[in-house]
Amino acid sequence: MRRDIGEPQQGHIPNDGNNVDRRTMNGANSVSGVHESISSSSKDEHVDVLIVGAGFAGVFTVKAVEAGSDLGGVWHWNRYPGARVDSQYPVYCYSLPEVYEDWNWTTEFPDWEELQRYFQHVDKKLGIKKDTVFKTKVTSADFDTTTDAWTIKCDTGKIYYSRCLIASTGFAAKRYIPDYDGLDSFEGIMHHSSFWPTEPINVRGLRVGVLGSGSTGIQIAQEWAKEIGETGDLKLFQRTPNLCCPMRQKSLTPEQQTEDKTKYREWFNQRWNNYGGFLYQYRDSLTFDQTPEQRQALYEELWTMGGFRFLMNNYFDMTRDVKANREAYNFWRDKVRLRIKDLAKADLLAPIEPPHPFGAKRVALEQGFYDEFNKPNVNVFDIKTYPIIRFEPEGIRTSDGTLHKLDVIAIATGFDSITGGLKDISIKGLDEELLSSKWGKGTWTYLGMATARFLNFFFTYGPQAPTAFSNGPACIELQADWLVDLLVHMREMGYRRVDAQNDAEQEWRITVNDLSARGLRHTTDSWYNGSNIPGKPREPLNYAGGLPLYRKTLTDVKDHNYKGFEMQ
């Protein structure tokens, strides 16, 4: 059997977000010299700030990154068929002129190969690799109150001592694989989507199965449906249909981008004014304040434009009011069902009654996904009605007794998102309290970047921040700039310690919960609230107030002498 689904520890992934990078920052955003050196043996390494992470978060914070074997974070590991970003050009990139001025994209939604080339370009411009430690996993981090520093141990035996620890693990650092009976017995080829082999798998003429219908499962299925040819067979094993919107992919020319770059600064600044950090946001108007004809016209316009516009450029109450949401769902359903000829398939992929409010689960962007199911050898199987009983040497057995014989299986069952990567590291704060223990029954942060009793410890693009509800680079840039300002403030004031106050994180948790309750996402089980992981607390894991309000809050905290933090 050829397979790669991770290490024995259930759900573990050797991820870019769990690797160590060290970089002394100089220049305008310098935090070098925030604290004096810590004395110990010469075999260990002393740094002012240590970054755990290798994607956009790790890179932007210090203009350096630490990864598995190369730069890119999620785009280093995710190379499965059809993998591409769903944030539209040009906002999914660094807003640094020295990076974008001589870089051109080929499409509005770049694939993983182009994103990997982009990170190589970033390295050429910023000189990241020379200050990067690759293939190094952080196993533990302990705060020493006698030195006011973190002791960080790695699986290579290397030990770092750092005044400040920043975890930029991202929200998809720990993959999740359900504990299926007989998983190891399958004799075919099996890979988890986030640890796909470098060499492509030729599936022509083969029986393939895609397990999971999240964004990844959708992308793999629509690619494999083309690649299997007429003699192959594809089955999508689905618990809940993904309410996909059309991507509307477009090619880009260098000439067009030369003109666009004159507007980049304006566009990048515009992100801060829009809820999700895109170049558009929800409208002020309400669904039923307009006539049916006006609603239909707007829906058609957004559908034609593609991307996330039908979700994030719609009426203000579409994701907040059940009736308004149902109106949008009905339009979506009718559009999709027109494309699927087989009624049984249509009922599973675009049911008459909504499986959940539109947008309550992560919406995928598709490129011909639904049309592929008009082929007789491309099918969808409902594992919510007929769950998987076990894996067998020849394939997957479901509760209706069917053995689905397969040659290749793609495991696209998602991640222990938002908190999984952080809790996977043994991080100890005051009195040797483990972060995983503190967050065992619920997540507590301040501003989605710090947690009380874990001094000089921060995280970006993580829990209780805009994270999954925002364009990644926009959120990370906002947090990174704010953290640099805080560290510079500490240096200027001679502070050695910074700690979030208990009252501040309790109030922040209330804020996060209240904002979540104003929309419809909280009504549905999903990775947005941790309910995809057995035993994980069900709670809002993302800040739902949008980037403008989040930015205003960060500015207010800074302007009031970093209220909510205690510095010494």
Coordinates of C-alpha atoms in Angstrom, one line a residue:
M1 CA 0.0 0.0 0.0
R2 CA 1.2 3.5 -0.9
R3 CA -0.2 6.0 1.5
D4 CA 0.7 9.1 3.4
I5 CA -1.8 10.3 6.0
G6 CA 0.6 11.5 8.8
E7 CA 2.3 10.3 11.9
P8 CA 0.7 7.8 14.4
Q9 CA -0.6 10.6 16.6
Q10 CA -4.2 11.2 15.4
G11 CA -4.6 14.4 13.4
H12 CA -0.9 15.3 13.6
I13 CA 0.8 17.0 10.7
P14 CA 4.5 18.0 10.4
N15 CA 3.5 21.5 9.5
D16 CA 5.2 24.6 8.4
G17 CA 3.5 26.3 11.3
N18 CA 5.3 24.2 13.8
N19 CA 8.8 25.1 12.8
V20 CA 11.3 27.5 14.2
D21 CA 12.7 30.7 12.6
R22 CA 14.9 33.3 14.1
R23 CA 15.6 36.7 12.7
T24 CA 16.9 39.9 14.2
M25 CA 14.8 42.8 12.8
N26 CA 16.5 46.0 11.8
G27 CA 15.4 49.2 10.2
A28 CA 12.2 51.2 10.7
N29 CA 10.3 48.3 12.2
S30 CA 13.2 47.0 14.3
V31 CA 12.7 45.1 17.5
S32 CA 16.3 44.1 17.7
G33 CA 17.7 44.8 21.1
V34 CA 14.3 44.8 22.8
H35 CA 16.0 43.0 25.7
E36 CA 19.6 42.3 26.7
S37 CA 21.2 39.0 26.1
I38 CA 20.6 35.9 28.2
S39 CA 23.6 34.0 29.4
S40 CA 24.0 30.2 28.9
S41 CA 26.1 27.7 27.1
S42 CA 27.5 28.6 23.6
K43 CA 25.8 25.6 22.0
D44 CA 22.4 27.2 22.4
E45 CA 21.1 30.3 20.5
H46 CA 19.9 33.6 22.0
V47 CA 17.4 35.7 20.1
D48 CA 15.1 38.6 21.0
V49 CA 12.1 37.4 19.1
L50 CA 11.5 33.8 17.9
I51 CA 8.8 33.1 15.3
V52 CA 7.1 29.8 15.0
G53 CA 5.6 29.6 11.5
A54 CA 6.4 29.7 7.8
G55 CA 3.5 31.2 5.9
F56 CA 2.3 34.7 5.3
A57 CA 2.2 35.4 9.1
G58 CA 5.7 34.3 9.8
V59 CA 7.2 36.0 6.7
F60 CA 5.5 39.4 7.1
T61 CA 6.1 39.8 10.8
V62 CA 9.8 39.8 10.5
K63 CA 10.4 39.6 6.8
A64 CA 11.8 36.1 7.4
V65 CA 10.2 32.7 7.7
E66 CA 10.8 29.2 9.1
A67 CA 9.3 26.3 7.3
G68 CA 9.3 22.5 6.8
S69 CA 11.7 22.4 3.9
D70 CA 10.9 25.6 2.1
L71 CA 8.9 28.8 2.3
G72 CA 5.2 29.1 1.9
G73 CA 3.4 27.7 4.9
V74 CA 0.1 26.2 3.8
W75 CA 1.2 26.6 0.2
H76 CA 4.3 24.6 0.9
W77 CA 2.2 21.6 2.0
N78 CA -0.9 21.9 -0.1
R79 CA -0.1 20.7 -3.6
Y80 CA -3.1 18.4 -4.1
P81 CA -4.8 18.4 -7.5
G82 CA -6.6 21.7 -8.1
A83 CA -5.2 23.5 -5.1
R84 CA -5.5 27.2 -5.5
V85 CA -6.3 30.3 -3.4
D86 CA -9.8 31.6 -3.3
S87 CA -8.9 35.2 -2.4
Q88 CA -9.1 37.3 -5.6
Y89 CA -6.2 39.2 -7.1
P90 CA -4.6 41.5 -6.0
V91 CA -5.3 41.4 -2.2
Y92 CA -3.7 38.0 -1.5
C93 CA -0.1 39.2 -1.4
Y94 CA 2.2 41.4 0.6
S95 CA 1.6 45.1 0.3
L96 CA 5.3 45.8 0.1
P97 CA 6.3 47.8 -3.1
E98 CA 9.7 46.1 -3.2
V99 CA 7.9 42.8 -3.5
Y100 CA 5.0 43.6 -5.9
E101 CA 6.6 46.1 -8.2
D102 CA 8.2 43.5 -10.4
W103 CA 6.0 40.5 -9.8
N104 CA 3.1 39.6 -12.1
W105 CA 0.4 37.0 -11.5
T106 CA -0.9 34.9 -14.4
T107 CA -4.5 34.4 -13.0
E108 CA -6.8 36.1 -10.5
F109 CA -6.9 33.0 -8.3
P110 CA -3.3 31.6 -8.4
D111 CA -2.7 27.9 -7.9
W112 CA -0.2 26.3 -5.5
E113 CA 2.6 26.2 -8.0
E114 CA 2.4 30.0 -8.7
L115 CA 2.1 30.7 -5.0
Q116 CA 5.3 28.7 -4.4
R117 CA 7.1 30.7 -7.1
Y118 CA 5.8 33.9 -5.4
F119 CA 7.4 32.9 -2.1
Q120 CA 10.7 32.4 -3.9
H121 CA 10.3 35.8 -5.4
V122 CA 9.7 37.2 -1.9
D123 CA 12.9 35.6 -0.7
K124 CA 14.9 37.2 -3.5
K125 CA 13.5 40.6 -2.5
L126 CA 13.7 40.3 1.3
G127 CA 16.6 37.8 1.8
I128 CA 14.6 35.5 4.0
K129 CA 16.3 32.1 3.6
K130 CA 19.7 33.1 5.0
D131 CA 18.0 33.7 8.3
T132 CA 15.8 30.6 8.2
V133 CA 16.0 27.3 9.9
F134 CA 14.2 24.6 7.9
K135 CA 12.9 21.1 8.9
T136 CA 12.9 22.0 12.5
K137 CA 9.8 21.3 14.7
V138 CA 9.3 23.1 18.0
T139 CA 8.3 20.6 20.6
S140 CA 8.1 22.8 23.7
A141 CA 8.3 26.3 25.0
D142 CA 8.7 27.1 28.7
F143 CA 8.7 30.6 30.2
D144 CA 11.4 31.1 32.8
T145 CA 10.5 33.8 35.4
T146 CA 14.1 34.1 36.6
T147 CA 15.3 35.3 33.2
D148 CA 12.0 36.6 31.7
A149 CA 12.6 34.5 28.6
W150 CA 11.3 31.5 26.8
T151 CA 13.2 28.2 26.5
I152 CA 12.2 26.7 23.2
K153 CA 13.2 23.1 22.4
C154 CA 13.2 21.6 19.0
D155 CA 13.1 18.0 17.7
T156 CA 16.6 18.5 16.3
G157 CA 18.0 19.0 19.8
K158 CA 18.5 22.7 19.3
I159 CA 17.5 25.0 22.1
Y160 CA 16.6 28.7 21.7
Y161 CA 16.3 31.3 24.4
S162 CA 14.0 34.1 23.4
R163 CA 12.6 37.2 25.2
C164 CA 9.5 37.0 23.0
L165 CA 7.7 34.1 21.4
I166 CA 5.4 34.6 18.4
A167 CA 3.4 31.7 17.1
S168 CA 2.4 32.2 13.4
T169 CA 1.2 28.7 12.9
G170 CA -1.9 29.7 10.9
F171 CA -5.4 28.2 11.3
A172 CA -4.8 24.9 9.4
A173 CA -1.6 23.7 11.1
K174 CA -3.0 20.4 12.4
R175 CA -4.9 18.1 10.1
Y176 CA -7.7 15.9 11.2
I177 CA -8.3 12.4 10.2
P178 CA -11.4 10.6 11.7
D179 CA -10.6 7.5 13.6
Y180 CA -11.9 5.1 10.9
D181 CA -11.8 1.4 11.7
G182 CA -9.3 -0.4 9.4
L183 CA -7.7 2.7 8.0
D184 CA -4.3 1.0 7.7
S185 CA -5.8 -2.0 5.9
F186 CA -6.5 -0.2 2.6
E187 CA -4.1 -1.6 -0.1
G188 CA -4.4 1.2 -2.6
I189 CA -2.9 4.7 -2.7
M190 CA -4.1 7.1 0.0
H191 CA -3.0 10.6 0.9
H192 CA -4.2 13.4 3.1
S193 CA -4.7 16.6 1.1
S194 CA -2.2 18.6 3.2
F195 CA 0.6 16.2 2.7
W196 CA 0.3 15.4 -1.0
P197 CA 3.3 13.8 -2.8
T198 CA 5.5 16.0 -4.9
E199 CA 5.0 13.7 -7.9
P200 CA 1.5 13.8 -9.3
I201 CA -0.7 10.7 -9.2
N202 CA -2.0 9.4 -12.5
V203 CA -5.6 8.5 -11.9
R204 CA -6.6 7.9 -15.5
G205 CA -8.8 4.8 -15.7
L206 CA -8.7 4.3 -11.9
R207 CA -11.4 4.2 -9.2
V208 CA -10.9 7.2 -7.0
G209 CA -12.6 8.4 -3.9
V210 CA -12.6 11.9 -2.3
L211 CA -13.5 11.8 1.4
G212 CA -14.8 15.2 2.4
S213 CA -16.7 18.1 0.7
G214 CA -14.9 21.1 2.1
S215 CA -13.0 23.5 -0.2
T216 CA -10.2 21.0 -0.6
G217 CA -12.5 18.1 -1.5
I218 CA -14.3 20.2 -4.0
Q219 CA -11.0 21.2 -5.7
I220 CA -9.7 17.6 -5.8
A221 CA -13.0 16.2 -7.1
Q222 CA -13.4 18.6 -10.0
E223 CA -9.9 18.0 -11.1
W224 CA -10.0 14.2 -10.8
A225 CA -13.4 14.1 -12.6
K226 CA -11.5 15.4 -15.7
E227 CA -8.4 13.2 -15.2
I228 CA -10.1 9.8 -14.7
G229 CA -11.3 9.8 -18.3
E230 CA -14.2 7.7 -19.5
T231 CA -12.9 4.4 -18.0
G232 CA -12.3 5.7 -14.5
D233 CA -14.7 6.2 -11.7
L234 CA -15.0 8.9 -9.0
K235 CA -17.0 9.0 -5.8
L236 CA -17.3 12.0 -3.6
F237 CA -18.1 10.9 0.0
Q238 CA -20.1 13.7 1.4
R239 CA -21.7 14.4 4.8
T240 CA -22.9 17.9 4.0
P241 CA -23.1 19.6 0.6
N242 CA -20.8 22.5 0.0
L243 CA -22.7 25.6 -1.2
C244 CA -20.1 26.5 -3.8
C245 CA -20.1 29.7 -5.7
P246 CA -18.5 30.1 -9.2
M247 CA -14.9 31.2 -9.1
R248 CA -15.0 32.9 -12.6
Q249 CA -11.2 32.5 -13.1
K250 CA -9.6 35.0 -15.4
S251 CA -6.1 35.3 -16.9
L252 CA -4.0 38.4 -16.2
T253 CA -1.6 40.2 -18.5
P254 CA 1.6 42.1 -17.5
E255 CA 0.2 45.1 -19.2
Q256 CA -3.0 45.1 -17.1
Q257 CA -1.0 44.7 -13.9
T258 CA 1.3 47.5 -14.8
E259 CA -1.7 49.8 -14.8
D260 CA -3.2 48.2 -11.7
K261 CA -0.1 48.7 -9.7
T262 CA -0.6 52.5 -9.9
K263 CA -3.7 51.8 -7.7
Y264 CA -2.2 49.1 -5.4
R265 CA -1.6 51.5 -2.5
E266 CA -5.2 52.7 -2.7
W267 CA -6.5 49.2 -2.9
F268 CA -4.4 47.9 -0.1
N269 CA -5.6 50.7 2.1
Q270 CA -9.2 50.0 1.1
R271 CA -8.9 46.5 2.7
W272 CA -9.0 48.1 6.2
N273 CA -12.4 49.7 5.4
N274 CA -14.1 46.4 4.3
Y275 CA -15.3 43.7 6.5
G276 CA -13.3 40.8 5.1
G277 CA -10.3 42.7 3.8
F278 CA -11.3 42.4 0.2
L279 CA -12.1 45.2 -2.2
Y280 CA -15.8 44.8 -1.6
Q281 CA -18.1 44.1 1.4
Y282 CA -21.7 43.7 2.4
R283 CA -24.1 46.3 1.1
D284 CA -26.0 48.7 3.4
S285 CA -29.4 47.8 1.9
L286 CA -31.6 45.0 3.3
T287 CA -33.1 42.1 1.3
F288 CA -36.8 42.8 1.6
D289 CA -36.4 46.6 1.3
Q290 CA -36.2 45.9 -2.4
T291 CA -38.6 44.4 -4.9
P292 CA -38.3 40.8 -6.0
E293 CA -37.1 42.1 -9.4
Q294 CA -34.4 44.2 -7.8
R295 CA -33.2 41.3 -5.6
Q296 CA -33.0 39.0 -8.6
A297 CA -31.0 41.6 -10.6
L298 CA -28.5 42.0 -7.7
Y299 CA -28.2 38.2 -7.2
E300 CA -27.6 37.8 -11.0
E301 CA -25.0 40.5 -11.0
L302 CA -23.1 39.0 -8.0
W303 CA -23.3 35.5 -9.5
T304 CA -21.9 36.7 -12.8
M305 CA -19.0 38.5 -11.1
G306 CA -18.0 35.4 -9.2
G307 CA -15.7 34.8 -6.4
F308 CA -17.0 35.5 -2.9
R309 CA -19.2 38.4 -4.1
F310 CA -22.5 36.4 -3.7
L311 CA -21.5 35.8 -0.1
M312 CA -19.7 39.0 0.9
N313 CA -21.1 41.6 -1.4
N314 CA -24.7 40.8 -0.8
Y315 CA -27.4 42.5 1.2
F316 CA -26.4 43.4 4.8
D317 CA -28.9 41.0 6.4
M318 CA -28.1 38.0 4.1
T319 CA -25.8 36.4 6.7
R320 CA -27.7 37.8 9.7
D321 CA -31.4 37.1 9.1
V322 CA -32.9 33.6 8.5
K323 CA -35.5 34.8 5.9
A324 CA -33.1 37.0 4.0
N325 CA -30.6 34.1 4.0
R326 CA -33.2 31.7 2.7
E327 CA -34.0 34.1 -0.2
A328 CA -30.3 34.0 -1.2
Y329 CA -30.2 30.2 -0.8
N330 CA -33.2 29.7 -3.1
F331 CA -31.4 31.7 -5.8
W332 CA -28.2 29.6 -5.3
R333 CA -30.1 26.3 -5.3
D334 CA -32.0 27.1 -8.5
K335 CA -28.8 28.2 -10.3
V336 CA -27.0 25.0 -9.3
R337 CA -29.8 22.6 -10.0
L338 CA -30.1 23.8 -13.5
R339 CA -26.6 22.5 -14.1
I340 CA -27.2 18.9 -12.8
K341 CA -29.3 16.6 -15.0
D342 CA -29.5 13.7 -12.6
L343 CA -32.2 14.5 -10.0
A344 CA -30.8 12.2 -7.3
K345 CA -27.4 13.9 -7.6
A346 CA -29.0 17.3 -7.6
D347 CA -30.8 16.5 -4.4
L348 CA -27.6 15.6 -2.6
L349 CA -25.5 18.5 -4.1
A350 CA -28.1 21.3 -4.0
P351 CA -31.0 20.1 -1.9
I352 CA -34.4 21.8 -2.0
E353 CA -34.2 22.6 1.7
P354 CA -31.0 24.3 2.9
P355 CA -28.7 22.0 4.9
H356 CA -27.7 25.0 6.9
P357 CA -27.8 28.8 6.4
F358 CA -25.9 30.0 3.3
G359 CA -22.4 31.0 4.4
A360 CA -22.6 29.3 7.8
K361 CA -20.0 26.8 6.6
R362 CA -17.0 27.7 4.5
V363 CA -18.2 28.4 0.9
A364 CA -15.9 26.9 -1.7
L365 CA -15.3 28.4 -5.2
E366 CA -15.8 26.0 -8.0
Q367 CA -14.8 25.7 -11.6
G368 CA -17.2 23.4 -13.3
F369 CA -17.6 21.2 -10.2
Y370 CA -21.3 20.6 -10.6
D371 CA -21.2 20.0 -14.3
E372 CA -18.8 17.1 -13.8
F373 CA -21.6 15.2 -12.1
N374 CA -23.4 14.9 -15.4
K375 CA -20.9 12.2 -16.3
P376 CA -22.1 8.7 -15.5
N377 CA -18.8 7.8 -13.8
V378 CA -18.8 10.8 -11.4
N379 CA -21.0 10.3 -8.4
V380 CA -21.7 11.6 -4.9
F381 CA -22.4 9.3 -1.9
D382 CA -24.2 10.4 1.2
I383 CA -22.2 9.3 4.3
K384 CA -24.4 11.2 6.6
T385 CA -27.3 8.8 5.9
Y386 CA -25.0 5.8 5.3
P387 CA -21.8 6.4 7.4
I388 CA -18.5 4.8 6.8
I389 CA -18.2 1.6 8.8
R390 CA -14.6 0.8 8.0
F391 CA -11.8 0.8 5.5
E392 CA -11.0 -2.5 3.9
P393 CA -8.2 -3.7 1.6
E394 CA -10.3 -3.0 -1.5
G395 CA -11.9 0.3 -0.4
I396 CA -14.6 1.7 1.9
R397 CA -17.5 -0.1 3.5
T398 CA -20.6 2.0 4.3
S399 CA -23.5 1.2 6.6
D400 CA -25.8 0.2 3.8
G401 CA -23.5 -2.8 3.2
T402 CA -21.9 -1.4 0.1
L403 CA -18.1 -1.9 -0.5
H404 CA -17.0 1.0 -2.6
K405 CA -14.0 -0.5 -4.4
L406 CA -11.2 2.1 -4.9
D407 CA -7.7 2.4 -6.2
V408 CA -6.9 5.9 -4.8
I409 CA -8.3 7.8 -1.9
A410 CA -7.9 11.5 -1.1
I411 CA -8.5 12.2 2.6
A412 CA -9.9 15.8 2.6
T413 CA -11.4 15.7 6.1
G414 CA -10.0 19.1 7.2
F415 CA -8.1 20.3 10.2
D416 CA -8.3 20.8 13.9
S417 CA -8.5 24.5 12.9
I418 CA -7.6 27.7 14.6
T419 CA -6.3 26.3 18.0
G420 CA -5.1 22.9 17.0
G421 CA -1.6 23.9 15.9
L422 CA -1.0 26.0 19.0
K423 CA -2.3 23.3 21.5
D424 CA -0.1 20.7 19.7
I425 CA 3.0 22.4 21.1
S426 CA 3.8 22.0 24.8
I427 CA 3.7 25.7 25.7
K428 CA 4.0 26.5 29.4
G429 CA 3.3 29.8 31.0
L430 CA 3.4 30.9 34.7
D431 CA 3.4 28.1 37.3
E432 CA 4.0 25.7 34.4
E433 CA 0.5 25.9 33.2
L434 CA 0.1 24.3 29.7
L435 CA -1.7 26.3 27.0
S436 CA -3.5 23.1 26.0
S437 CA -4.8 22.8 29.5
K438 CA -5.9 26.4 29.8
W439 CA -7.8 26.1 26.6
G440 CA -9.0 22.6 27.3
K441 CA -12.6 23.6 27.9
G442 CA -12.6 26.9 26.0
T443 CA -10.4 29.5 24.4
W444 CA -9.3 32.6 26.2
T445 CA -7.4 35.4 24.4
Y446 CA -7.0 39.1 24.5
L447 CA -7.4 40.7 21.0
G448 CA -6.9 37.3 19.5
M449 CA -3.1 37.7 19.9
A450 CA -2.3 37.1 23.6
T451 CA -3.5 35.0 26.5
A452 CA -3.1 35.8 30.3
R453 CA -0.3 34.2 32.3
F454 CA 1.7 33.4 29.1
L455 CA 4.1 36.4 29.3
N456 CA 5.9 37.7 26.2
F457 CA 3.9 35.3 24.1
F458 CA 1.8 36.3 21.0
F459 CA 0.1 34.6 18.1
T460 CA -1.1 35.8 14.7
Y461 CA -3.9 34.7 12.4
G462 CA -5.2 32.5 15.3
P463 CA -8.1 32.2 17.7
Q464 CA -10.6 35.0 18.4
A465 CA -9.1 37.2 15.6
P466 CA -10.7 37.9 12.2
T467 CA -8.7 34.9 10.8
A468 CA -11.0 32.7 8.8
F469 CA -13.5 35.5 8.2
S470 CA -10.9 37.7 6.5
N471 CA -8.4 37.8 3.7
G472 CA -5.3 36.3 5.3
P473 CA -2.5 38.8 4.4
A474 CA -4.7 41.7 5.3
C475 CA -5.4 40.3 8.8
I476 CA -1.8 39.3 9.3
E477 CA -0.4 42.7 8.2
L478 CA -2.6 44.5 10.7
Q479 CA -1.6 42.2 13.6
A480 CA 2.1 42.2 12.6
D481 CA 2.4 46.0 12.5
W482 CA 0.6 46.3 15.8
L483 CA 2.9 43.7 17.5
V484 CA 6.0 45.5 16.2
D485 CA 4.8 48.7 17.7
L486 CA 4.1 47.0 21.0
L487 CA 7.6 45.5 21.1
V488 CA 9.2 48.8 20.2
H489 CA 7.2 50.4 23.0
M490 CA 8.6 47.8 25.4
R491 CA 12.1 48.5 24.3
E492 CA 11.7 52.3 24.6
M493 CA 10.2 52.0 28.1
G494 CA 12.7 49.4 29.3
Y495 CA 10.0 46.7 30.0
R496 CA 11.0 43.1 30.2
R497 CA 7.5 41.6 30.6
V498 CA 4.1 42.0 29.0
D499 CA 1.1 40.0 30.0
A500 CA -2.6 40.1 29.0
Q501 CA -4.8 40.8 32.0
N502 CA -7.5 38.3 33.1
D503 CA -10.3 40.8 33.0
A504 CA -9.3 41.9 29.5
E505 CA -9.4 38.4 28.0
Q506 CA -12.7 37.6 29.8
E507 CA -14.2 40.8 28.2
W508 CA -12.7 39.8 24.8
R509 CA -14.3 36.4 25.0
I510 CA -17.7 38.0 25.7
T511 CA -17.2 40.3 22.7
V512 CA -16.3 37.5 20.4
N513 CA -19.3 35.5 21.5
D514 CA -21.7 38.4 21.2
L515 CA -20.5 39.3 17.7
S516 CA -20.9 35.7 16.7
A517 CA -24.5 35.6 18.0
R518 CA -25.4 38.5 15.7
G519 CA -25.0 36.3 12.6
L520 CA -26.0 32.8 11.5
R521 CA -22.7 31.0 11.6
H522 CA -23.2 30.0 15.2
T523 CA -26.3 28.0 14.4
T524 CA -24.3 25.4 12.4
D525 CA -21.7 22.9 13.4
S526 CA -18.5 23.5 11.5
W527 CA -14.7 24.1 12.0
Y528 CA -15.5 27.7 12.5
N529 CA -16.6 26.7 16.0
G530 CA -14.6 23.6 16.5
S531 CA -17.5 21.1 16.3
N532 CA -15.8 19.1 13.5
I533 CA -13.4 17.7 16.1
P534 CA -14.7 15.1 18.6
G535 CA -14.4 16.4 22.2
K536 CA -13.3 19.9 21.2
P537 CA -15.3 22.7 22.9
R538 CA -17.9 24.2 20.6
E539 CA -17.3 28.0 20.7
P540 CA -16.8 30.9 18.2
L541 CA -13.1 30.6 17.2
N542 CA -13.1 33.7 15.0
Y543 CA -13.8 37.4 15.6
A544 CA -16.9 38.3 13.6
G545 CA -16.8 42.0 13.9
G546 CA -14.8 42.5 10.6
L547 CA -11.4 44.1 10.0
P548 CA -12.5 47.8 10.3
L549 CA -13.8 47.3 13.9
Y550 CA -10.9 45.0 14.8
R551 CA -8.5 47.6 13.5
K552 CA -10.3 50.4 15.5
T553 CA -10.1 48.3 18.6
L554 CA -6.3 47.7 18.2
T555 CA -5.7 51.4 17.7
D556 CA -7.7 52.2 20.7
V557 CA -5.8 49.8 22.9
K558 CA -2.5 51.2 21.6
D559 CA -3.6 54.8 22.1
H560 CA -4.6 54.1 25.7
N561 CA -1.1 52.9 26.6
Y562 CA -1.9 49.3 25.7
K563 CA -4.8 48.9 28.0
G564 CA -5.5 45.4 29.0
F565 CA -1.8 44.5 29.2
E566 CA 0.4 44.7 32.2
M567 CA 4.0 45.6 31.5
Q568 CA 7.0 45.4 33.9

